[in-house]
Amino acid sequence: MTTSRHQKIFAELQERLQFWVDKGAIRALDLAFARFIDQQVGGFTSSAQWLACLLVSERTAHGHVCLDLAEVLAGDQVLLSNIRDLDAASRIKRELAEIQAQIPSPALWAEWLRQCPAITTLDFNDGNGVPNISNARPMVLTGSKDKPLLYLHRYWQYEQVVRLGIGQRLQTIPLPPQTLALLDTIFGDGSDLLAPNWQKIACGLSARSGFSIITGGPGTGKTTTVVRLLALLQGLQLSEGLSPLIIRLAAPTGKAAARLNESIAGSVQQLNLHSDSLTPEQMAQWQPSIPTEVSTLHRLLGSLPNTRHFRHNKANPLPADIVVVDEASMVDVEMMAKLMEALRPDARLILLGDKDQLASVEAGSVLGDLCQQAEDGHYSAETCAFITEATGQQVEDRYRFKDDGYQFKKNEATDSCQSNSNHPNSNQANNSAWLSPLAQRISQATTMLRYCYRSEGKGLLDFAKWVNLQEIFASGLSGLTYYFEQYPEELQHIELQSNQDERDWKPFEQQIITGYKPYLQMLKELPQLSPETLDDWVLTLFEQHKKFQLLSAVRQGDFGVEGLNLKIRQLLAHRQLIASTEQQWYSGRPVLVTQNDYSLKLMNGDIGLCLELPFDNQGIRRFRVAFPDSKGGVRWILPSRLQSVETVFAMTVHKSQGSEFEHTALILPDKINAVLTKELLYTGITRSKKRFTLITPERGVLEMALKQSINRASGLLT
């Protein structure tokens, strides 16, 4: 190819790529990164190298840890998720197909990338150590011939740290003979009425491993189980005549930490601990040695302002024998790597969470990746024998390792609140997929709680299971209709009809008034209170506010949180439930903290209420924002000190994770969007304790959301 022709081709490519940026198919950052690498290496030799460099950056914005080259060649959907212009989408789809046509296979594409000086080529690590790369390059190419994976070096490093941290902790820890007796004491009489008792199994498997996972849906008793596990570990420690273990409890957000703090304190109080193997002095230490205070991960690790670093790291480990992380589905690969680096080599790590919830906002789906095998168990003969000896439980045959190898199989019906999808379009592995050696080891330390103890909201949980299993493929929208007709007290479906470009918002408005009027009316009827009784009244107001919450799938547009919050404020002002003013602060305004503020002791996800109350002896009414604190009290903050808050009549489903409300309403947008997945719907539904309302402008959007699944590329278990 002549130089002039080569320059012409690449000039045309640059014009195309700029068009992609202008139409939102890729970010300006992605193109800038590719251009920078091109300059540093003296020029890419093919459009295939350009495409790989663009997409490895673009994919991280969509939560992927790496770029799966085979997946890109198998489909063209990766660049179309943010394009609203149909003509532009059609053109970009065509241009992408032209580039793809120049790449015969993933293996050949990988071979071309190996020739790029900006890419380091590696074989997959075996999980026993992080390869030492001198003169590290910006990207790393690894994987297999059929499934090559391209990483930004930073994300490859994070993933390797997580793999190493897990691998080092998967060594079997011998347990003393009194383990079964202690478990029977902790669980009490009648605990084995359910066979098998998966909570007991979880305690046994987690006690014998330095790394463990306890997963399960709403109502399966994850918090109760981990409290009993900690009681077992402390009991075993005290029975050996040793000092109590140092245990730290953490969650990704302030809201999740506060909720865990409440539930774990109640579970600890309900323990009735006694053991003949402990002295009276040890017995006196046992229950108090189980902590109830929960912090955010950022606070636990000691985040350093304006950096990505933490005070606790490999050089300054966290002083803890055990770390428990709740809502682990929200933890991204970077934060998990930082946590692994901060743990002492002998420290235990216990992950707790619902594997089927939305993955983290940032790159990675760590809990989802680690729990790909949780549904089927895959317990080896050795593990099954241990479970019987240490817990007295028998593992059913369908959860045992088969002699023909570690293979996925379609489960029979279970009594769980929900389970993974077995549909071929699901992000879960298919029936013929094999487990890697690391995945085999993780399976022996993972327990899925399969029985739902919650008595209320049965229809709601059944519907959540229907969504999670993607039964839409089998029954269509008639299946959805069945649940809303069968459980009208728990489930409601509101369709916002459109006629000649005019949409009927009245059903939505009625839902909002019904949902938010009780707490606003309570605020308008504020009685005369002394400073001593004011906090108690405000705590009651918080409980009233938590009874309803509107959720949205997106941020922008008429159906995003920004447009909805404006619409709701205008509606409530029109109904005289809040002041009809354009001022930023007004009585009744709910606000969500969007960044950690350690000076105010506020965490990302905390929700407060703005109140106008007399705060001085002259009776002058002033605005203050009230936040519940972790000790059952109220913290009052001047509005002027709150720099990172937003109105939260409507919040995104992502922001709602870690929260629970009596009634949630989820409104979907009127156009198809890549964020609309069954995981998002499932998470929205399971934020509800008693009632759920689904609000849809277009049935086609709802149907697409029920059929889409999150499928984030990573090599964590490869």
XYZ file of C-alpha atoms in Angstrom:
718
model
C 0.000 0.000 0.000
C 1.450 3.402 -0.972
C 2.028 6.023 1.710
C -0.544 8.409 0.207
C -3.206 5.691 0.046
C -2.355 4.641 3.619
C -2.755 8.245 4.799
C -6.070 8.567 2.959
C -7.463 5.396 4.571
C -6.489 6.538 8.058
C -7.825 10.036 7.429
C -11.177 8.455 6.553
C -10.976 6.296 9.698
C -10.336 9.362 11.873
C -13.370 11.077 10.345
C -15.491 8.019 11.131
C -14.252 7.807 14.704
C -14.960 11.477 15.335
C -18.497 10.897 14.069
C -18.830 8.043 16.563
C -17.818 10.426 19.353
C -20.202 13.151 18.178
C -23.133 10.715 18.221
C -22.279 9.240 21.623
C -21.245 5.778 20.447
C -17.883 6.200 22.179
C -16.503 8.835 24.527
C -14.094 11.593 23.554
C -11.826 10.035 26.191
C -11.790 6.726 24.291
C -10.705 8.374 21.052
C -8.129 10.523 22.859
C -6.649 7.385 24.464
C -6.394 5.590 21.108
C -4.783 8.637 19.474
C -2.277 8.936 22.334
C -1.251 5.270 22.023
C -1.028 5.659 18.230
C 1.365 8.584 18.666
C 3.471 6.772 21.267
C 3.993 3.654 19.117
C 4.644 5.554 15.923
C 1.335 4.704 14.257
C -1.050 1.733 14.299
C -0.628 -0.637 11.391
C -4.311 -1.523 10.958
C -7.839 -0.415 11.772
C -8.119 -3.565 13.915
C -5.550 -2.090 16.306
C -7.475 1.185 16.378
C -10.702 -0.631 17.166
C -9.179 -2.687 19.980
C -7.588 0.371 21.571
C -10.860 2.331 21.394
C -12.999 -0.447 22.791
C -10.716 -1.494 25.648
C -11.207 2.036 26.977
C -14.899 2.271 26.056
C -15.784 -1.040 27.707
C -14.631 0.124 31.154
C -17.300 2.848 31.036
C -19.892 0.052 30.723
C -18.542 -1.898 33.685
C -16.335 -4.386 31.831
C -12.905 -5.176 33.259
C -11.523 -6.131 29.852
C -12.339 -6.412 26.162
C -13.406 -9.856 24.971
C -12.208 -9.905 21.356
C -14.366 -12.892 20.418
C -17.473 -11.169 21.766
C -16.803 -8.067 19.666
C -16.552 -10.142 16.510
C -19.695 -12.075 17.419
C -21.929 -8.982 17.649
C -22.088 -5.287 16.908
C -24.126 -4.089 19.882
C -21.199 -2.805 21.930
C -21.091 0.646 20.349
C -24.795 1.346 20.061
C -25.950 1.595 23.664
C -26.018 5.402 23.935
C -27.168 6.424 20.437
C -30.642 7.976 20.155
C -30.330 9.010 16.495
C -31.523 5.964 14.500
C -29.861 7.119 11.266
C -26.560 7.601 13.086
C -26.909 4.199 14.745
C -27.459 2.585 11.348
C -24.390 4.276 9.888
C -22.150 3.354 12.838
C -23.394 -0.221 12.753
C -22.442 -0.409 9.077
C -19.024 1.169 9.635
C -18.288 -1.149 12.522
C -19.255 -4.168 10.400
C -16.777 -3.021 7.743
C -13.943 -3.022 10.289
C -15.049 -6.355 11.722
C -15.035 -7.871 8.229
C -11.304 -7.110 8.041
C -10.670 -9.334 11.104
C -10.961 -13.050 10.187
C -10.888 -14.458 13.740
C -10.232 -13.547 17.389
C -6.951 -15.477 17.262
C -5.679 -13.500 14.258
C -6.832 -10.231 15.845
C -4.849 -11.154 18.956
C -1.826 -11.930 16.780
C -2.006 -8.446 15.232
C -2.258 -6.901 18.695
C 0.831 -8.776 19.886
C 2.806 -6.737 17.354
C 1.785 -3.478 19.054
C 4.576 -2.093 21.327
C 1.939 -0.725 23.739
C 0.639 -4.203 24.609
C 2.179 -6.809 26.920
C 1.246 -10.419 26.047
C 0.794 -12.932 28.876
C -0.666 -16.346 29.533
C -3.349 -16.509 32.197
C -1.977 -16.501 35.710
C -2.621 -19.618 37.797
C -3.904 -17.628 40.783
C -0.776 -18.305 42.873
C 0.953 -15.027 42.182
C 0.915 -11.827 40.150
C 3.411 -11.923 37.264
C 6.139 -9.334 37.575
C 6.031 -7.123 34.493
C 8.990 -4.827 34.078
C 8.521 -1.746 31.914
C 4.745 -2.199 32.132
C 2.880 -1.184 28.990
C -0.556 0.489 28.903
C -2.396 -2.693 27.870
C -2.203 -6.411 28.581
C -3.286 -9.172 26.191
C -4.002 -12.541 27.750
C -6.559 -15.335 27.601
C -6.790 -18.254 25.226
C -6.727 -18.723 21.474
C -10.525 -18.879 21.331
C -11.107 -16.205 23.962
C -8.372 -13.545 23.929
C -8.861 -10.737 26.453
C -7.390 -7.235 26.225
C -7.036 -5.160 29.417
C -6.008 -1.703 30.371
C -2.989 -2.523 32.533
C -4.543 -1.008 35.666
C -7.610 -3.258 35.500
C -5.536 -6.338 34.733
C -3.483 -5.577 37.838
C -6.617 -5.177 39.994
C -7.989 -8.498 38.792
C -4.714 -10.285 39.476
C -4.575 -8.880 43.016
C -8.095 -10.169 43.672
C -7.245 -13.612 42.221
C -4.093 -13.793 44.351
C -5.878 -12.659 47.520
C -8.612 -15.251 47.085
C -6.228 -18.043 46.091
C -4.004 -17.496 49.130
C -6.985 -17.681 51.501
C -8.564 -20.823 50.078
C -6.401 -23.071 52.215
C -8.418 -25.439 54.418
C -8.342 -24.487 58.120
C -8.679 -27.519 60.469
C -11.605 -27.206 62.901
C -11.648 -28.735 66.402
C -14.059 -31.520 67.402
C -16.312 -29.138 69.378
C -17.414 -27.368 66.182
C -20.652 -29.348 65.820
C -21.554 -28.901 69.489
C -21.000 -25.154 69.259
C -23.077 -24.946 66.086
C -25.933 -26.839 67.730
C -25.765 -24.429 70.661
C -25.738 -21.349 68.439
C -28.600 -22.527 66.231
C -30.660 -23.913 69.105
C -33.283 -26.637 69.202
C -35.384 -27.135 66.117
C -32.785 -25.673 63.768
C -32.663 -28.855 61.724
C -36.344 -28.954 60.826
C -35.267 -27.801 57.367
C -33.102 -30.375 55.648
C -30.505 -29.467 54.789
C -30.052 -26.327 56.902
C -28.066 -24.155 54.498
C -27.369 -21.550 57.169
C -25.582 -24.208 59.215
C -23.705 -25.394 56.128
C -22.639 -21.812 55.423
C -21.199 -21.503 58.931
C -19.242 -24.735 58.533
C -17.831 -23.983 55.084
C -16.908 -20.405 56.011
C -15.267 -21.465 59.284
C -12.826 -23.812 57.536
C -11.670 -21.306 54.888
C -9.862 -17.986 54.943
C -12.110 -16.790 52.131
C -15.812 -17.539 51.858
C -19.025 -16.331 50.246
C -22.573 -16.450 51.593
C -25.154 -15.499 48.992
C -28.932 -15.628 48.799
C -32.015 -13.636 47.953
C -34.208 -11.458 50.201
C -35.423 -13.177 53.340
C -32.950 -16.065 53.228
C -31.215 -14.917 56.420
C -27.799 -13.725 55.246
C -27.327 -11.384 58.215
C -28.574 -13.965 60.725
C -26.185 -16.506 59.237
C -23.125 -14.289 59.399
C -23.871 -13.371 63.032
C -24.022 -17.078 63.889
C -20.825 -17.638 61.909
C -19.040 -14.934 63.908
C -20.392 -16.460 67.120
C -18.952 -19.824 66.038
C -15.540 -18.371 65.193
C -15.356 -16.442 68.463
C -16.546 -19.494 70.404
C -13.837 -21.656 68.835
C -11.245 -18.976 69.568
C -12.265 -18.614 73.215
C -12.441 -22.390 73.725
C -8.733 -22.551 72.847
C -7.987 -20.062 75.632
C -7.154 -17.286 73.153
C -8.178 -13.642 73.069
C -11.274 -12.781 70.994
C -10.735 -12.214 67.296
C -10.717 -8.654 65.973
C -13.688 -8.455 63.570
C -14.555 -5.547 61.280
C -17.887 -5.183 59.483
C -18.167 -3.089 56.325
C -20.485 -2.224 53.444
C -19.895 -0.273 50.205
C -22.154 2.711 51.042
C -23.263 4.580 54.131
C -26.855 3.532 53.601
C -25.921 -0.146 53.313
C -23.719 0.187 56.405
C -26.537 1.766 58.421
C -29.001 -0.930 57.386
C -26.543 -3.722 58.272
C -25.836 -1.993 61.569
C -29.539 -2.172 62.476
C -30.074 -5.763 61.382
C -26.874 -7.178 62.842
C -27.473 -5.528 66.226
C -30.886 -7.193 66.402
C -29.463 -10.575 65.409
C -26.730 -10.391 68.060
C -29.290 -9.570 70.758
C -31.320 -12.648 69.810
C -28.397 -15.011 70.335
C -28.720 -17.330 73.319
C -25.169 -18.510 73.815
C -24.005 -21.134 76.288
C -21.428 -23.908 76.071
C -19.971 -26.487 78.457
C -16.606 -26.124 76.722
C -16.232 -22.485 77.861
C -15.383 -21.217 81.336
C -17.664 -18.617 82.979
C -15.095 -15.929 82.143
C -15.043 -17.014 78.486
C -18.837 -17.148 78.402
C -18.938 -13.556 79.628
C -16.727 -12.554 76.686
C -18.524 -14.552 73.995
C -21.532 -12.480 72.979
C -19.893 -9.047 73.567
C -17.040 -10.117 71.262
C -19.418 -10.097 68.266
C -19.326 -6.549 66.824
C -22.396 -4.584 65.753
C -20.756 -1.418 64.444
C -20.540 -1.246 60.642
C -18.464 1.202 58.588
C -18.172 1.924 54.908
C -15.306 0.307 53.027
C -13.782 3.725 52.373
C -13.791 4.552 56.070
C -12.514 1.083 56.995
C -9.527 1.391 54.675
C -8.960 5.080 55.408
C -9.391 6.876 52.091
C -6.866 9.618 51.371
C -8.471 12.828 50.000
C -8.085 13.533 46.276
C -6.316 10.228 45.580
C -7.235 6.633 44.693
C -5.173 5.403 47.633
C -5.956 4.352 51.200
C -4.176 4.587 54.516
C -4.349 0.820 54.952
C -2.471 -1.076 52.262
C 0.160 -3.782 51.877
C 2.699 -1.715 53.848
C 0.170 -0.775 56.548
C -2.282 -3.687 56.873
C -5.692 -3.389 58.464
C -5.576 -4.540 62.116
C -8.288 -7.183 61.763
C -8.497 -10.964 61.983
C -11.814 -11.132 60.103
C -13.429 -8.679 57.674
C -17.067 -9.118 56.642
C -18.325 -7.187 53.604
C -22.090 -6.955 53.146
C -23.796 -5.979 49.858
C -20.689 -7.301 48.109
C -22.402 -7.152 44.701
C -21.814 -3.384 44.820
C -18.028 -3.723 45.203
C -16.087 -3.076 41.991
C -12.831 -4.768 41.055
C -10.670 -1.777 42.067
C -12.151 -1.538 45.565
C -11.919 -5.316 46.007
C -8.243 -5.172 45.032
C -7.601 -2.347 47.511
C -9.300 -4.396 50.229
C -7.236 -7.493 49.392
C -4.014 -5.477 49.585
C -5.028 -4.033 52.970
C -5.713 -7.413 54.598
C -3.053 -9.252 56.555
C -2.093 -12.545 54.863
C -3.726 -14.493 57.718
C -6.924 -12.393 57.839
C -10.228 -13.992 56.839
C -12.507 -12.341 54.286
C -16.240 -13.122 54.216
C -18.372 -11.748 51.369
C -22.112 -11.419 51.901
C -24.662 -10.446 49.269
C -27.252 -11.281 46.650
C -25.430 -12.506 43.536
C -28.395 -11.595 41.304
C -28.482 -7.898 42.126
C -27.045 -5.177 39.934
C -23.280 -5.191 39.680
C -21.139 -2.264 40.789
C -21.369 1.100 39.057
C -17.637 1.001 38.350
C -15.887 -1.729 36.358
C -16.250 -5.308 37.494
C -18.859 -7.779 38.662
C -16.801 -9.498 41.330
C -19.514 -11.202 43.373
C -21.423 -12.218 40.244
C -18.274 -13.738 38.738
C -17.379 -15.594 41.923
C -20.908 -16.957 42.361
C -21.427 -18.339 38.863
C -21.379 -21.860 40.356
C -23.320 -21.119 43.559
C -26.649 -22.331 42.194
C -25.346 -25.824 41.490
C -23.028 -26.219 44.489
C -20.397 -28.477 42.855
C -19.293 -29.725 46.271
C -16.577 -32.377 46.185
C -16.815 -35.651 48.096
C -14.313 -34.283 50.616
C -16.401 -31.139 51.147
C -19.616 -33.140 51.543
C -17.950 -35.368 54.140
C -16.736 -32.295 56.019
C -20.220 -30.747 55.978
C -21.709 -33.889 57.499
C -19.023 -34.175 60.178
C -18.875 -30.489 61.158
C -22.525 -29.472 60.776
C -24.540 -32.686 60.812
C -26.101 -31.799 57.446
C -26.392 -33.962 54.328
C -25.825 -32.310 50.962
C -28.360 -33.339 48.342
C -27.006 -35.267 45.377
C -27.809 -32.515 42.879
C -25.320 -30.186 44.610
C -22.472 -32.712 44.630
C -19.470 -33.010 42.353
C -19.995 -35.538 39.561
C -17.328 -37.967 38.397
C -17.672 -36.783 34.800
C -16.141 -33.451 35.793
C -17.197 -30.092 37.120
C -20.010 -29.205 34.777
C -22.976 -26.893 34.957
C -26.340 -28.598 34.873
C -29.856 -27.280 34.806
C -31.179 -27.398 38.356
C -34.384 -28.980 39.397
C -36.865 -26.647 41.072
C -35.581 -25.399 44.427
C -37.169 -23.776 47.412
C -34.986 -20.691 47.102
C -36.318 -17.171 46.849
C -34.619 -16.889 43.469
C -31.959 -18.554 41.375
C -29.757 -17.940 38.378
C -31.151 -17.892 34.893
C -30.582 -21.008 32.828
C -31.748 -19.379 29.640
C -29.124 -19.541 26.877
C -29.174 -15.754 26.589
C -28.330 -15.396 30.264
C -24.980 -14.115 31.461
C -24.551 -17.356 33.406
C -22.497 -20.155 31.925
C -24.348 -22.733 29.865
C -24.817 -26.403 30.641
C -21.595 -27.560 28.965
C -19.278 -24.955 30.507
C -16.414 -26.296 32.618
C -15.189 -24.825 35.870
C -11.610 -23.593 36.065
C -9.357 -24.855 38.885
C -9.830 -21.573 40.780
C -13.606 -21.771 40.325
C -13.557 -25.351 41.664
C -11.795 -24.193 44.820
C -14.110 -21.211 45.304
C -17.135 -23.509 45.014
C -15.983 -25.365 48.131
C -16.131 -22.111 50.129
C -19.402 -20.751 48.726
C -22.873 -21.285 50.159
C -26.144 -20.226 48.602
C -28.977 -19.888 51.130
C -31.947 -21.550 49.473
C -34.891 -21.133 51.846
C -36.886 -17.921 52.279
C -37.929 -17.242 55.884
C -39.867 -14.065 55.112
C -43.609 -14.496 55.693
C -44.751 -11.219 54.092
C -44.445 -10.241 50.450
C -44.655 -13.767 49.030
C -46.109 -12.597 45.730
C -43.466 -9.901 45.454
C -40.661 -12.410 45.940
C -42.240 -14.888 43.520
C -42.391 -12.130 40.913
C -38.749 -11.224 41.577
C -37.850 -14.865 40.977
C -39.859 -14.866 37.712
C -37.920 -11.801 36.525
C -34.561 -13.233 37.605
C -35.149 -16.564 35.863
C -36.164 -14.692 32.698
C -39.369 -16.673 32.428
C -40.416 -14.007 29.912
C -38.872 -16.303 27.297
C -41.279 -19.101 28.229
C -44.484 -17.253 29.085
C -44.167 -13.819 27.471
C -45.784 -10.791 29.081
C -48.771 -12.940 30.029
C -46.575 -14.326 32.803
C -46.078 -10.829 34.143
C -49.820 -10.180 33.950
C -50.464 -13.343 35.973
C -48.457 -12.090 38.963
C -50.099 -8.667 39.003
C -53.546 -10.255 38.856
C -52.713 -12.974 41.398
C -51.223 -10.604 44.025
C -53.028 -7.224 43.678
C -52.244 -6.260 47.293
C -48.508 -6.565 46.665
C -48.040 -5.855 42.961
C -49.395 -3.108 40.730
C -48.704 -2.279 37.083
C -49.364 1.239 35.803
C -49.141 1.884 32.060
C -48.782 5.516 31.032
C -50.881 5.667 27.883
C -49.873 7.970 25.043
C -52.319 9.533 22.617
C -51.185 11.818 19.778
C -47.874 12.600 21.471
C -49.684 13.433 24.726
C -48.964 11.125 27.621
C -51.424 10.581 30.438
C -49.442 11.247 33.632
C -52.466 11.156 35.966
C -51.922 7.562 37.242
C -48.270 8.426 37.955
C -49.217 11.638 39.745
C -51.755 9.820 41.887
C -49.100 7.274 42.857
C -46.700 10.046 43.886
C -49.304 11.891 45.960
C -50.358 8.668 47.679
C -46.752 7.727 48.369
C -45.299 11.013 49.622
C -48.295 12.774 51.179
C -48.132 10.949 54.566
C -44.653 12.185 55.514
C -45.246 15.675 54.064
C -48.582 15.955 55.894
C -46.866 14.880 59.103
C -44.299 17.609 58.547
C -46.981 20.267 57.917
C -48.713 19.283 61.175
C -45.515 19.582 63.206
C -46.468 19.962 66.877
C -44.728 22.205 69.383
C -41.760 20.165 70.531
C -39.013 20.680 73.047
C -35.418 20.092 71.970
C -35.492 16.881 74.029
C -38.432 15.416 72.091
C -37.612 16.828 68.650
C -35.154 14.072 67.714
C -37.652 11.338 68.582
C -40.285 13.008 66.409
C -37.830 13.326 63.508
C -36.936 9.630 63.767
C -40.657 8.873 63.423
C -40.719 11.166 60.385
C -37.849 9.174 58.862
C -39.806 5.951 59.317
C -42.804 7.541 57.566
C -40.600 8.747 54.707
C -39.120 5.250 54.216
C -42.542 3.795 53.483
C -42.403 4.856 49.806
C -39.677 5.540 47.262
C -39.797 6.157 43.516
C -36.993 4.504 41.547
C -35.831 5.241 38.012
C -33.606 3.306 35.648
C -31.839 6.345 34.146
C -30.728 9.851 35.103
C -31.591 12.023 32.092
C -34.845 12.671 30.267
C -38.494 12.935 31.278
C -38.294 9.471 32.847
C -34.893 9.973 34.492
C -34.319 11.163 38.041
C -33.474 14.706 36.938
C -36.716 15.239 35.031
C -38.809 13.303 37.549
C -37.546 15.220 40.575
C -38.474 18.510 38.891
C -41.885 17.180 37.883
C -42.600 15.819 41.353
C -41.595 19.063 43.055
C -43.979 21.001 40.829
C -46.756 18.485 41.486
C -46.320 18.559 45.281
C -46.172 22.361 45.285
C -49.363 22.509 43.209
C -51.063 20.255 45.796
C -49.686 22.553 48.540
C -47.743 19.738 50.175
C -44.479 21.704 49.879
C -43.790 25.402 49.431
C -44.278 26.712 45.893
C -40.918 28.424 45.735
C -37.935 28.268 43.415
C -35.488 28.300 46.316
C -33.060 25.395 46.519
C -33.969 24.525 50.104
C -37.513 24.020 51.352
C -39.184 22.086 54.143
C -39.745 18.467 53.167
C -36.981 18.281 50.571
C -35.392 14.794 50.681
C -31.702 14.821 49.749
C -29.224 12.103 48.858
C -25.519 12.439 49.662
C -23.526 11.708 46.492
C -19.963 11.848 47.881
C -18.420 10.827 51.179
C -17.936 13.789 53.529
C -15.879 12.685 56.506
C -15.929 16.107 58.158
C -19.724 15.861 58.428
C -19.688 12.079 58.985
C -21.907 11.613 55.935
C -21.438 8.800 53.434
C -22.406 8.375 49.802
C -25.996 7.088 49.821
C -27.142 8.710 53.082
C -30.629 10.266 52.865
C -31.678 13.342 54.858
C -34.754 15.562 55.160
C -34.753 19.356 55.104
C -36.873 20.851 57.917
C -37.776 24.435 58.815
C -37.813 24.618 62.595
C -37.189 27.165 65.373
C -33.570 26.626 66.365
C -33.096 29.572 68.714
C -34.778 31.249 71.659
C -36.351 33.953 69.473
C -38.422 31.370 67.638
C -36.924 32.268 64.261
C -37.417 29.360 61.884
C -34.322 28.191 60.051
C -33.556 25.391 57.634
C -31.630 22.370 58.876
C -31.140 18.997 57.242
C -31.658 16.004 59.519
C -29.792 12.726 58.980
C -30.203 9.592 61.082
C -26.929 8.593 62.715
C -25.594 5.107 63.339
C -26.502 5.218 67.039
C -30.240 5.775 66.664
C -30.052 9.547 66.947
C -30.278 12.537 64.595
C -27.531 14.685 63.148
C -28.480 18.261 62.176
C -26.534 19.901 59.323
C -26.697 23.423 57.937
C -27.755 23.295 54.266
C -24.840 25.549 53.314
C -22.413 22.838 54.438
C -23.887 20.214 52.123
C -21.941 20.479 48.876
C -22.642 17.069 47.302
C -26.359 16.340 47.596
C -29.272 16.009 45.192
C -33.040 15.940 45.537
C -34.268 12.382 45.858
C -38.014 12.196 45.365
C -36.774 9.863 42.626
C -33.498 7.931 42.829
C -31.775 5.535 40.459
C -32.009 1.821 41.137
C -28.220 1.770 41.537
C -28.401 4.349 44.334
C -31.156 2.378 46.061
C -28.939 -0.661 46.619
C -28.423 -1.290 50.306
C -31.781 0.331 51.101
C -35.175 -1.156 51.841
C -38.615 0.483 51.704
C -42.120 -0.740 52.439
C -43.276 0.252 48.952
C -41.179 1.056 45.893
C -42.377 2.196 42.486
C -40.058 1.673 39.513
C -40.618 3.794 36.408
C -38.992 2.705 33.140
C -38.035 5.066 30.289
C -39.980 5.251 27.038
C -37.011 4.164 24.900
C -34.809 1.075 24.905
C -31.584 1.569 26.856
C -28.615 -0.701 27.550
C -29.014 -0.226 31.323
C -32.443 -1.888 31.230
C -31.756 -5.468 32.294
C -33.426 -8.163 34.351
C -30.852 -7.429 37.086
C -32.052 -3.821 37.286
C -35.698 -4.918 37.515
C -34.850 -7.589 40.098
C -32.933 -5.089 42.230
C -35.786 -2.576 42.048
C -38.343 -5.201 43.083
C -36.261 -6.494 45.976
C -35.917 -2.986 47.479
C -39.545 -3.493 48.543
C -40.607 -5.237 51.735
C -44.354 -5.313 51.132
C -45.451 -3.675 47.879
C -44.066 -2.963 44.416
C -45.463 -0.819 41.599
C -44.147 -1.030 38.036
C -44.742 2.056 35.873
C -44.168 1.643 32.128
C -44.653 4.122 29.275
C -44.032 1.490 26.567
C -44.596 -2.280 26.751
C -41.844 -2.951 24.220
C -39.287 -1.342 26.536
C -40.465 -3.503 29.435
C -40.239 -6.660 27.331
C -36.710 -5.802 26.205
C -35.639 -5.104 29.809
C -36.936 -8.511 30.917
C -34.925 -10.222 28.158
C -31.613 -8.397 28.626
C -28.969 -9.549 31.113
C -25.760 -8.013 32.378
C -22.771 -9.688 30.767
C -19.549 -8.083 31.928
C -16.309 -9.380 30.481
C -13.612 -10.445 32.930
C -11.005 -13.118 33.376
C -11.366 -13.484 37.150
C -12.192 -17.199 37.140
C -10.423 -18.199 33.947
